[in-house]
mmCIF file of C-alpha atoms and ligand atoms in Angstrom:
data_model
loop_
_atom_site.group_PDB
_atom_site.id
_atom_site.type_symbol
_atom_site.label_atom_id
_atom_site.label_comp_id
_atom_site.label_asym_id
_atom_site.label_seq_id
_atom_site.Cartn_x
_atom_site.Cartn_y
_atom_site.Cartn_z
ATOM 1 C CA MET A 146 -17.605 -10.508 8.872
ATOM 2 C CA LYS A 147 -13.917 -9.605 8.616
ATOM 3 C CA THR A 148 -12.178 -6.564 10.024
ATOM 4 C CA VAL A 149 -9.859 -5.075 7.431
ATOM 5 C CA PHE A 150 -7.002 -2.646 8.019
ATOM 6 C CA SER A 151 -4.520 -1.127 5.596
ATOM 7 C CA GLY A 152 -2.471 2.046 5.363
ATOM 8 C CA ILE A 153 -0.730 4.306 2.899
ATOM 9 C CA GLN A 154 1.990 6.885 3.548
ATOM 10 C CA PRO A 155 1.415 10.502 2.495
ATOM 11 C CA THR A 156 4.926 10.710 1.097
ATOM 12 C CA GLY A 157 3.996 11.844 -2.397
ATOM 13 C CA LYS A 158 1.658 11.166 -5.269
ATOM 14 C CA VAL A 159 -0.208 7.873 -5.303
ATOM 15 C CA HIS A 160 1.116 5.664 -8.120
ATOM 16 C CA LEU A 161 -0.004 2.685 -10.162
ATOM 17 C CA GLY A 162 1.806 0.261 -7.794
ATOM 18 C CA ASN A 163 -0.224 1.537 -4.827
ATOM 19 C CA LEU A 164 -3.431 1.236 -6.847
ATOM 20 C CA LEU A 165 -2.922 -2.236 -8.337
ATOM 21 C CA GLY A 166 -0.975 -3.722 -5.414
ATOM 22 C CA ALA A 167 -3.116 -2.457 -2.562
ATOM 23 C CA ILE A 168 -5.954 0.008 -3.157
ATOM 24 C CA ASN A 169 -7.834 -2.171 -5.685
ATOM 25 C CA ASN A 170 -8.045 -4.845 -3.002
ATOM 26 C CA TRP A 171 -9.301 -2.222 -0.550
ATOM 27 C CA VAL A 172 -12.079 -1.410 -3.012
ATOM 28 C CA GLU A 173 -12.948 -5.098 -3.398
ATOM 29 C CA LEU A 174 -13.060 -5.712 0.362
ATOM 30 C CA SER A 175 -15.080 -2.531 0.916
ATOM 31 C CA ASN A 176 -17.799 -3.963 -1.313
ATOM 32 C CA GLU A 177 -18.093 -7.106 0.810
ATOM 33 C CA GLU A 178 -19.634 -7.423 4.266
ATOM 34 C CA ASN A 179 -16.503 -6.280 6.120
ATOM 35 C CA LYS A 180 -15.636 -3.569 8.603
ATOM 36 C CA ASN A 181 -12.877 -1.581 6.921
ATOM 37 C CA TYR A 182 -10.294 0.831 8.311
ATOM 38 C CA PHE A 183 -8.150 2.606 5.716
ATOM 39 C CA CYS A 184 -5.545 4.869 7.219
ATOM 40 C CA VAL A 185 -3.219 7.574 5.931
ATOM 41 C CA VAL A 186 -0.178 6.743 8.026
ATOM 42 C CA ASP A 187 1.388 10.158 8.472
ATOM 43 C CA LEU A 188 3.392 9.041 11.535
ATOM 44 C CA HIS A 189 5.170 6.445 9.396
ATOM 45 C CA SER A 190 6.131 9.075 6.877
ATOM 46 C CA LEU A 191 8.107 10.921 9.605
ATOM 47 C CA THR A 192 10.904 8.387 9.063
ATOM 48 C CA THR A 193 11.727 10.437 5.930
ATOM 49 C CA HIS A 194 11.635 13.841 7.740
ATOM 50 C CA PRO A 195 9.038 15.278 5.316
ATOM 51 C CA ASP A 196 8.493 18.985 4.663
ATOM 52 C CA PRO A 197 5.717 20.208 7.040
ATOM 53 C CA GLU A 198 4.567 22.704 4.382
ATOM 54 C CA THR A 199 3.415 19.905 2.081
ATOM 55 C CA MET A 200 2.178 17.393 4.665
ATOM 56 C CA GLU A 201 -1.453 18.505 4.865
ATOM 57 C CA GLU A 202 -1.739 18.777 1.091
ATOM 58 C CA ASN A 203 -0.290 15.265 0.650
ATOM 59 C CA ILE A 204 -2.690 13.819 3.234
ATOM 60 C CA PHE A 205 -5.743 15.382 1.552
ATOM 61 C CA GLU A 206 -4.559 14.358 -1.896
ATOM 62 C CA THR A 207 -4.040 10.767 -0.771
ATOM 63 C CA ILE A 208 -7.509 10.547 0.780
ATOM 64 C CA LYS A 209 -9.073 12.027 -2.374
ATOM 65 C CA VAL A 210 -7.421 9.300 -4.462
ATOM 66 C CA LEU A 211 -8.741 6.613 -2.101
ATOM 67 C CA VAL A 212 -12.287 7.937 -2.485
ATOM 68 C CA ALA A 213 -11.878 8.424 -6.246
ATOM 69 C CA SER A 214 -10.674 4.858 -6.698
ATOM 70 C CA GLY A 215 -14.097 3.643 -5.592
ATOM 71 C CA ILE A 216 -13.815 2.596 -1.940
ATOM 72 C CA ASN A 217 -17.334 1.977 -0.659
ATOM 73 C CA LEU A 218 -17.637 4.566 2.093
ATOM 74 C CA LYS A 219 -20.734 2.977 3.635
ATOM 75 C CA ASN A 220 -18.743 0.352 5.490
ATOM 76 C CA SER A 221 -15.270 1.939 5.414
ATOM 77 C CA ASN A 222 -13.614 4.403 7.730
ATOM 78 C CA ILE A 223 -10.894 6.467 6.114
ATOM 79 C CA TYR A 224 -8.828 8.340 8.698
ATOM 80 C CA ILE A 225 -5.469 9.901 9.577
ATOM 81 C CA GLN A 226 -3.179 7.914 11.870
ATOM 82 C CA SER A 227 -2.008 10.846 14.021
ATOM 83 C CA ASN A 228 -5.653 11.645 14.917
ATOM 84 C CA VAL A 229 -5.868 8.396 16.893
ATOM 85 C CA SER A 230 -3.176 8.371 19.571
ATOM 86 C CA GLU A 231 -3.891 4.744 20.529
ATOM 87 C CA HIS A 232 -1.755 3.628 17.557
ATOM 88 C CA VAL A 233 1.354 4.909 19.325
ATOM 89 C CA GLN A 234 0.259 3.717 22.749
ATOM 90 C CA LEU A 235 -0.184 0.173 21.457
ATOM 91 C CA SER A 236 3.097 0.377 19.571
ATOM 92 C CA TRP A 237 5.011 0.843 22.855
ATOM 93 C CA ILE A 238 3.257 -2.128 24.440
ATOM 94 C CA LEU A 239 3.962 -4.348 21.429
ATOM 95 C CA SER A 240 7.643 -3.341 21.336
ATOM 96 C CA ASN A 241 8.053 -5.515 24.430
ATOM 97 C CA PHE A 242 7.037 -8.542 22.349
ATOM 98 C CA CYS A 243 9.441 -7.978 19.468
ATOM 99 C CA GLN A 244 13.117 -8.958 19.250
ATOM 100 C CA ILE A 245 15.723 -6.366 18.234
ATOM 101 C CA GLY A 246 17.257 -8.960 15.871
ATOM 102 C CA GLU A 247 13.915 -9.394 14.087
ATOM 103 C CA LEU A 248 13.795 -5.664 13.351
ATOM 104 C CA GLN A 249 17.410 -5.621 12.152
ATOM 105 C CA ARG A 250 16.634 -8.443 9.720
ATOM 106 C CA MET A 251 13.839 -6.512 7.940
ATOM 107 C CA THR A 252 14.796 -5.966 4.296
ATOM 108 C CA GLN A 253 13.458 -2.417 4.315
ATOM 109 C CA PHE A 254 15.613 -1.595 7.367
ATOM 110 C CA LYS A 255 18.705 -2.953 5.629
ATOM 111 C CA GLU A 256 17.893 -1.071 2.429
ATOM 112 C CA LYS A 257 16.917 2.261 3.969
ATOM 113 C CA ALA A 258 18.792 2.725 7.248
ATOM 114 C CA ASP A 259 21.876 4.395 5.732
ATOM 115 C CA GLN A 260 19.848 6.451 3.272
ATOM 116 C CA LEU A 261 17.576 7.817 6.040
ATOM 117 C CA GLY A 262 20.291 8.586 8.602
ATOM 118 C CA ASN A 263 20.194 5.479 10.797
ATOM 119 C CA HIS A 264 17.665 6.859 13.285
ATOM 120 C CA ALA A 265 15.716 4.543 15.582
ATOM 121 C CA GLY A 266 12.419 5.176 13.747
ATOM 122 C CA ILE A 267 13.611 3.309 10.690
ATOM 123 C CA LEU A 268 14.337 0.297 12.914
ATOM 124 C CA THR A 269 11.149 0.339 14.986
ATOM 125 C CA TYR A 270 8.456 1.453 12.515
ATOM 126 C CA PRO A 271 7.375 -2.164 11.792
ATOM 127 C CA ILE A 272 6.164 -2.270 15.424
ATOM 128 C CA LEU A 273 4.007 0.789 14.759
ATOM 129 C CA MET A 274 2.718 -1.052 11.717
ATOM 130 C CA ALA A 275 1.796 -4.027 13.894
ATOM 131 C CA ALA A 276 -0.057 -1.628 16.198
ATOM 132 C CA ASP A 277 -1.896 -0.113 13.203
ATOM 133 C CA ILE A 278 -3.134 -3.559 12.210
ATOM 134 C CA LEU A 279 -4.040 -4.656 15.726
ATOM 135 C CA ILE A 280 -5.643 -1.506 17.113
ATOM 136 C CA HIS A 281 -8.974 -2.475 15.508
ATOM 137 C CA LYS A 282 -8.199 -6.220 15.789
ATOM 138 C CA ALA A 283 -7.991 -6.582 12.003
ATOM 139 C CA ASN A 284 -7.815 -10.098 10.632
ATOM 140 C CA GLN A 285 -7.407 -9.160 6.951
ATOM 141 C CA VAL A 286 -4.632 -6.883 5.649
ATOM 142 C CA PRO A 287 -4.652 -6.000 1.935
ATOM 143 C CA VAL A 288 -1.078 -4.885 1.113
ATOM 144 C CA GLY A 289 1.470 -5.224 -1.665
ATOM 145 C CA ASP A 290 4.209 -7.835 -1.717
ATOM 146 C CA ASP A 291 6.762 -5.510 -0.099
ATOM 147 C CA GLN A 292 4.863 -5.751 3.201
ATOM 148 C CA THR A 293 5.010 -9.557 3.570
ATOM 149 C CA GLN A 294 7.844 -9.465 6.115
ATOM 150 C CA HIS A 295 6.146 -6.810 8.223
ATOM 151 C CA LEU A 296 2.973 -8.839 8.380
ATOM 152 C CA GLU A 297 4.930 -11.938 9.432
ATOM 153 C CA LEU A 298 6.473 -9.866 12.221
ATOM 154 C CA THR A 299 2.990 -8.768 13.317
ATOM 155 C CA ARG A 300 1.895 -12.389 13.468
ATOM 156 C CA ASN A 301 4.913 -13.260 15.646
ATOM 157 C CA ILE A 302 4.068 -10.392 17.983
ATOM 158 C CA VAL A 303 0.431 -11.548 18.202
ATOM 159 C CA GLU A 304 1.465 -15.094 19.108
ATOM 160 C CA ARG A 305 3.834 -13.914 21.855
ATOM 161 C CA PHE A 306 1.345 -11.439 23.294
ATOM 162 C CA ASN A 307 -1.550 -13.900 23.244
ATOM 163 C CA ASN A 308 0.588 -16.663 24.797
ATOM 164 C CA THR A 309 1.411 -14.356 27.695
ATOM 165 C CA TYR A 310 -1.822 -12.421 28.257
ATOM 166 C CA GLY A 311 -4.611 -14.467 26.671
ATOM 167 C CA GLU A 312 -6.330 -14.547 23.282
ATOM 168 C CA ILE A 313 -6.702 -10.805 22.745
ATOM 169 C CA PHE A 314 -5.668 -10.443 19.098
ATOM 170 C CA PRO A 315 -6.701 -12.382 15.989
ATOM 171 C CA LEU A 316 -3.894 -13.658 13.749
ATOM 172 C CA PRO A 317 -4.031 -11.247 10.781
ATOM 173 C CA GLU A 318 -3.775 -12.519 7.220
ATOM 174 C CA ARG A 319 -2.406 -10.769 4.175
ATOM 175 C CA LYS A 320 -4.556 -10.293 1.094
ATOM 176 C CA THR A 321 -2.861 -9.761 -2.250
ATOM 177 C CA GLY A 322 -4.006 -10.223 -5.810
ATOM 178 C CA LYS A 323 -2.647 -13.055 -8.000
ATOM 179 C CA VAL A 324 -1.094 -10.363 -10.196
ATOM 180 C CA GLY A 325 0.071 -6.790 -9.598
ATOM 181 C CA ALA A 326 1.330 -7.394 -6.038
ATOM 182 C CA ARG A 327 4.732 -5.849 -6.803
ATOM 183 C CA LEU A 328 4.941 -3.430 -9.708
ATOM 184 C CA MET A 329 8.469 -2.523 -10.700
ATOM 185 C CA SER A 330 9.891 0.778 -11.907
ATOM 186 C CA LEU A 331 9.465 1.163 -15.687
ATOM 187 C CA ARG A 332 13.003 2.552 -15.937
ATOM 188 C CA HIS A 333 14.726 0.295 -13.387
ATOM 189 C CA PRO A 334 12.685 -2.917 -13.358
ATOM 190 C CA GLU A 335 14.923 -4.408 -10.671
ATOM 191 C CA ASN A 336 13.470 -1.849 -8.188
ATOM 192 C CA LYS A 337 9.851 -1.567 -7.083
ATOM 193 C CA MET A 338 7.739 1.321 -8.325
ATOM 194 C CA SER A 339 7.528 3.775 -5.430
ATOM 195 C CA LYS A 340 6.646 7.359 -4.564
ATOM 196 C CA SER A 341 10.251 8.078 -3.681
ATOM 197 C CA ASN A 342 11.818 6.784 -6.911
ATOM 198 C CA ASP A 343 14.737 8.856 -8.174
ATOM 199 C CA ASP A 344 13.726 8.419 -11.813
ATOM 200 C CA LEU A 345 10.209 9.902 -12.159
ATOM 201 C CA ASN A 346 9.820 8.296 -15.592
ATOM 202 C CA GLY A 347 9.805 4.892 -13.913
ATOM 203 C CA THR A 348 6.615 5.631 -11.972
ATOM 204 C CA ILE A 349 3.086 6.171 -13.298
ATOM 205 C CA TYR A 350 1.299 8.665 -11.054
ATOM 206 C CA PHE A 351 -2.501 8.683 -10.728
ATOM 207 C CA ASP A 352 -2.718 12.125 -12.362
ATOM 208 C CA ASP A 353 -0.278 11.647 -15.247
ATOM 209 C CA SER A 354 -1.763 12.832 -18.550
ATOM 210 C CA LYS A 355 -2.422 10.433 -21.430
ATOM 211 C CA ASP A 356 0.673 11.717 -23.243
ATOM 212 C CA GLU A 357 2.883 11.318 -20.186
ATOM 213 C CA ILE A 358 1.666 7.767 -19.609
ATOM 214 C CA ILE A 359 2.222 6.658 -23.211
ATOM 215 C CA LYS A 360 5.635 8.350 -23.244
ATOM 216 C CA LYS A 361 6.679 6.580 -20.034
ATOM 217 C CA PHE A 362 5.601 3.199 -21.411
ATOM 218 C CA LYS A 363 7.326 3.812 -24.751
ATOM 219 C CA SER A 364 10.594 4.492 -22.935
ATOM 220 C CA SER A 365 10.219 1.602 -20.470
ATOM 221 C CA VAL A 366 13.276 -0.622 -20.180
ATOM 222 C CA THR A 367 12.887 -4.151 -21.618
ATOM 223 C CA ASP A 368 15.349 -6.575 -23.281
ATOM 224 C CA SER A 369 16.488 -7.322 -26.806
ATOM 225 C CA ASP A 370 14.552 -10.616 -27.267
ATOM 226 C CA ASP A 371 11.327 -9.051 -28.578
ATOM 227 C CA VAL A 372 9.425 -12.094 -27.229
ATOM 228 C CA ILE A 373 6.478 -11.307 -24.949
ATOM 229 C CA LYS A 374 7.081 -13.911 -22.275
ATOM 230 C CA PHE A 375 6.784 -13.665 -18.490
ATOM 231 C CA ASP A 376 10.048 -14.441 -16.718
ATOM 232 C CA ALA A 377 10.532 -12.334 -13.604
ATOM 233 C CA ASP A 378 14.191 -13.412 -13.266
ATOM 234 C CA SER A 379 15.661 -12.873 -16.703
ATOM 235 C CA LYS A 380 13.067 -10.604 -18.415
ATOM 236 C CA LYS A 381 12.137 -8.230 -15.592
ATOM 237 C CA GLY A 382 11.001 -5.288 -17.736
ATOM 238 C CA ILE A 383 8.642 -7.115 -20.076
ATOM 239 C CA SER A 384 7.359 -9.265 -17.177
ATOM 240 C CA ASN A 385 6.426 -6.076 -15.341
ATOM 241 C CA LEU A 386 4.446 -4.854 -18.373
ATOM 242 C CA ILE A 387 2.678 -8.234 -18.661
ATOM 243 C CA ASP A 388 1.857 -8.049 -14.946
ATOM 244 C CA ILE A 389 0.367 -4.559 -15.311
ATOM 245 C CA TYR A 390 -1.764 -5.601 -18.297
ATOM 246 C CA SER A 391 -2.880 -8.789 -16.477
ATOM 247 C CA SER A 392 -3.945 -6.850 -13.435
ATOM 248 C CA LEU A 393 -5.888 -4.221 -15.387
ATOM 249 C CA ASN A 394 -7.662 -6.706 -17.644
ATOM 250 C CA ASP A 395 -8.222 -9.554 -15.216
ATOM 251 C CA LEU A 396 -6.099 -11.987 -17.236
ATOM 252 C CA SER A 397 -3.397 -14.457 -16.209
ATOM 253 C CA HIS A 398 0.189 -13.858 -17.384
ATOM 254 C CA HIS A 399 -0.215 -16.784 -19.750
ATOM 255 C CA GLU A 400 -3.384 -15.328 -21.294
ATOM 256 C CA VAL A 401 -1.566 -12.043 -21.911
ATOM 257 C CA GLU A 402 1.369 -13.873 -23.541
ATOM 258 C CA ASN A 403 -1.054 -15.679 -25.871
ATOM 259 C CA LYS A 404 -3.053 -12.569 -26.709
ATOM 260 C CA PHE A 405 0.024 -10.617 -27.793
ATOM 261 C CA GLU A 406 2.346 -13.352 -29.071
ATOM 262 C CA ASN A 407 2.676 -11.750 -32.514
ATOM 263 C CA LEU A 408 3.297 -8.212 -31.321
ATOM 264 C CA LYS A 409 6.626 -6.377 -31.183
ATOM 265 C CA TYR A 410 7.637 -4.882 -27.829
ATOM 266 C CA GLY A 411 6.980 -1.362 -29.158
ATOM 267 C CA GLU A 412 3.371 -2.251 -30.035
ATOM 268 C CA PHE A 413 2.786 -4.074 -26.742
ATOM 269 C CA LYS A 414 4.097 -1.095 -24.745
ATOM 270 C CA ILE A 415 1.407 1.082 -26.338
ATOM 271 C CA GLU A 416 -1.325 -1.512 -25.571
ATOM 272 C CA VAL A 417 -0.283 -1.519 -21.903
ATOM 273 C CA GLY A 418 -0.084 2.293 -21.831
ATOM 274 C CA GLU A 419 -3.584 2.629 -23.281
ATOM 275 C CA SER A 420 -4.984 0.180 -20.736
ATOM 276 C CA VAL A 421 -3.470 2.297 -17.972
ATOM 277 C CA VAL A 422 -4.901 5.492 -19.492
ATOM 278 C CA SER A 423 -8.436 3.987 -19.541
ATOM 279 C CA TYR A 424 -8.057 2.775 -15.969
ATOM 280 C CA LEU A 425 -6.802 6.076 -14.544
ATOM 281 C CA GLU A 426 -9.129 8.415 -16.443
ATOM 282 C CA PRO A 427 -12.259 7.934 -14.258
ATOM 283 C CA ILE A 428 -10.144 8.057 -11.086
ATOM 284 C CA ARG A 429 -8.649 11.382 -12.166
ATOM 285 C CA GLU A 430 -12.072 12.773 -13.090
ATOM 286 C CA LYS A 431 -13.613 11.849 -9.740
ATOM 287 C CA TYR A 432 -10.524 13.179 -7.962
ATOM 288 C CA ASN A 433 -10.919 16.550 -9.677
ATOM 289 C CA SER A 434 -14.588 16.761 -8.682
ATOM 290 C CA MET A 435 -13.770 16.721 -4.938
ATOM 291 C CA SER A 436 -12.801 19.666 -2.758
ATOM 292 C CA ASN A 437 -10.663 19.724 0.381
ATOM 293 C CA GLY A 438 -13.876 20.634 2.234
ATOM 294 C CA ASP A 439 -15.458 17.300 1.152
ATOM 295 C CA ILE A 440 -12.435 15.464 2.543
ATOM 296 C CA ALA A 441 -12.399 17.435 5.809
ATOM 297 C CA SER A 442 -16.074 16.459 6.402
ATOM 298 C CA LEU A 443 -15.353 12.830 5.616
ATOM 299 C CA ILE A 444 -12.493 12.735 8.132
ATOM 300 C CA LYS A 445 -14.606 14.459 10.780
ATOM 301 C CA ASN A 446 -17.549 12.075 10.262
ATOM 302 C CA ASN A 447 -15.397 8.943 10.558
ATOM 303 C CA LEU A 448 -13.271 9.970 13.495
ATOM 304 C CA GLU A 449 -15.603 9.248 16.400
ATOM 305 C CA GLU A 450 -16.269 5.662 15.342
ATOM 306 C CA VAL A 451 -12.552 5.038 14.710
ATOM 307 C CA LYS A 452 -11.584 6.447 18.106
ATOM 308 C CA ASP A 453 -14.247 4.360 19.861
ATOM 309 C CA SER A 454 -12.953 1.213 18.213
ATOM 310 C CA ALA A 455 -9.323 1.995 19.158
ATOM 311 C CA LYS A 456 -10.270 2.863 22.720
ATOM 312 C CA LYS A 457 -12.240 -0.351 23.110
ATOM 313 C CA THR A 458 -9.174 -2.395 22.093
ATOM 314 C CA MET A 459 -6.878 -0.397 24.402
ATOM 315 C CA ASP A 460 -9.249 -0.857 27.348
ATOM 316 C CA GLU A 461 -9.175 -4.596 26.820
ATOM 317 C CA ILE A 462 -5.370 -4.661 26.536
ATOM 318 C CA ASN A 463 -4.827 -2.455 29.567
ATOM 319 C CA SER A 464 -7.123 -4.658 31.574
ATOM 320 C CA ALA A 465 -5.238 -7.787 30.435
ATOM 321 C CA LEU A 466 -1.951 -6.093 31.413
ATOM 322 C CA GLY A 467 -3.335 -4.934 34.752
ATOM 323 C CA ILE A 468 -2.644 -1.252 34.061
HETATM 324 N N1 LIG B 540 5.389 -1.104 -6.462
HETATM 325 C C1 LIG B 540 4.359 -1.562 -5.761
HETATM 326 N N2 LIG B 540 3.645 -2.614 -6.222
HETATM 327 C C2 LIG B 540 2.583 -3.091 -5.514
HETATM 328 N N3 LIG B 540 2.178 -2.567 -4.328
HETATM 329 C C3 LIG B 540 2.857 -1.513 -3.851
HETATM 330 N N4 LIG B 540 2.712 -0.778 -2.748
HETATM 331 C C4 LIG B 540 3.663 0.192 -2.723
HETATM 332 N N5 LIG B 540 4.450 0.100 -3.818
HETATM 333 C C5 LIG B 540 3.974 -0.959 -4.528
HETATM 334 C C6 LIG B 540 1.682 -0.982 -1.736
HETATM 335 O O1 LIG B 540 0.992 0.257 -1.567
HETATM 336 C C7 LIG B 540 0.577 0.374 -0.200
HETATM 337 C C8 LIG B 540 1.014 1.728 0.327
HETATM 338 O O2 LIG B 540 2.432 1.714 0.473
HETATM 339 P P1 LIG B 540 3.369 2.948 0.737
HETATM 340 O O3 LIG B 540 2.591 4.105 1.154
HETATM 341 O O4 LIG B 540 4.521 2.526 1.604
HETATM 342 O O5 LIG B 540 3.874 3.196 -0.759
HETATM 343 P P2 LIG B 540 5.262 3.466 -1.458
HETATM 344 O O6 LIG B 540 4.925 3.949 -2.812
HETATM 345 O O7 LIG B 540 6.138 2.290 -1.325
HETATM 346 O O8 LIG B 540 5.762 4.674 -0.612
HETATM 347 P P3 LIG B 540 7.171 5.314 -0.508
HETATM 348 O O9 LIG B 540 7.005 6.529 0.316
HETATM 349 O O10 LIG B 540 7.828 5.464 -1.837
HETATM 350 O O11 LIG B 540 7.915 4.263 0.320
HETATM 351 P P4 LIG B 540 9.148 3.404 -0.079
HETATM 352 O O12 LIG B 540 10.282 4.357 -0.117
HETATM 353 O O13 LIG B 540 9.155 2.444 1.081
HETATM 354 O O14 LIG B 540 8.907 2.698 -1.350
HETATM 355 C C9 LIG B 540 1.207 -0.799 0.556
HETATM 356 O O15 LIG B 540 0.245 -1.818 0.737
HETATM 357 C C10 LIG B 540 2.290 -1.276 -0.377
HETATM 358 O O16 LIG B 540 2.548 -2.669 -0.229
#
């Protein structure tokens, strides 16, 4: 049996990249014989200095989407990071096993430091991420492609800690799908689709209407070739659309190319849009059927087990450290 951990920031509406890159794998793992911890990482979102007025609403909305996407709740604990203080406690301990240079080399640090005001949180949050993964001793981490570097850092930290204090942590592994691991913005296909995109038309949100989705796909940026061929270097836009269709229909890129070889880009864009509409419709319906009260009960029911697990790990670490 594996222990699975993954997190999502409550920084805005869940989008198609989150769903295809990460949450679909959470659903898959939750239907196997695993112990799953899925966490809304509100402490991470503090790096962006979010508005406190919208925080609670964003947290509840995010958890509702996780439930609506079909996570099997029987063997999954969904919880809020700030409710379990051991995440931060472990983060401090692990920071002593991480090099400053390693943190400065993180792509996300280089990309975001200036934009977010160069505070220390934007440098050190990958250590908190390592603590998130290790607090329940997870050995399987289903995340999108953008988290590869952070997981490598976690593995380095594990090796250093274990070499010094004994085999406490497992070496966690990343789980990603063959397709859909990095969805790009529909408007700026050189950038990843994200909650914080400047151009809202580049991101498909879980609750976009059918019309909005089709409109966004129709106006997606492609090239002038009009040949449906996957080439992530020179045909980023159309490759992104092929990737989305592949992921939703369980096809390889090559199978999608063959299926649509006689279509014009305009026609293919509508095919992809309609696939997305069919995928999101049941998620939106289930989302709308849940109340905040349902979510509050879910959080309350999971919390004791999550805290026990975190405390057990901390007890073992403290004992290894002699504190
Ligand atoms: N575009 C994406 N394609 C595939 N997977 C993605 N993930 C995020 N974007 C994509 C994966 O979703 C999980 C949650 O990540 P997150 O909460 O950091 O999502 P975000 O949309 O990237 O959030 P933000 O607030 O907009 O952050 P930034 O500004 O960093 O992009 C992760 O497993 C992630 O890999």
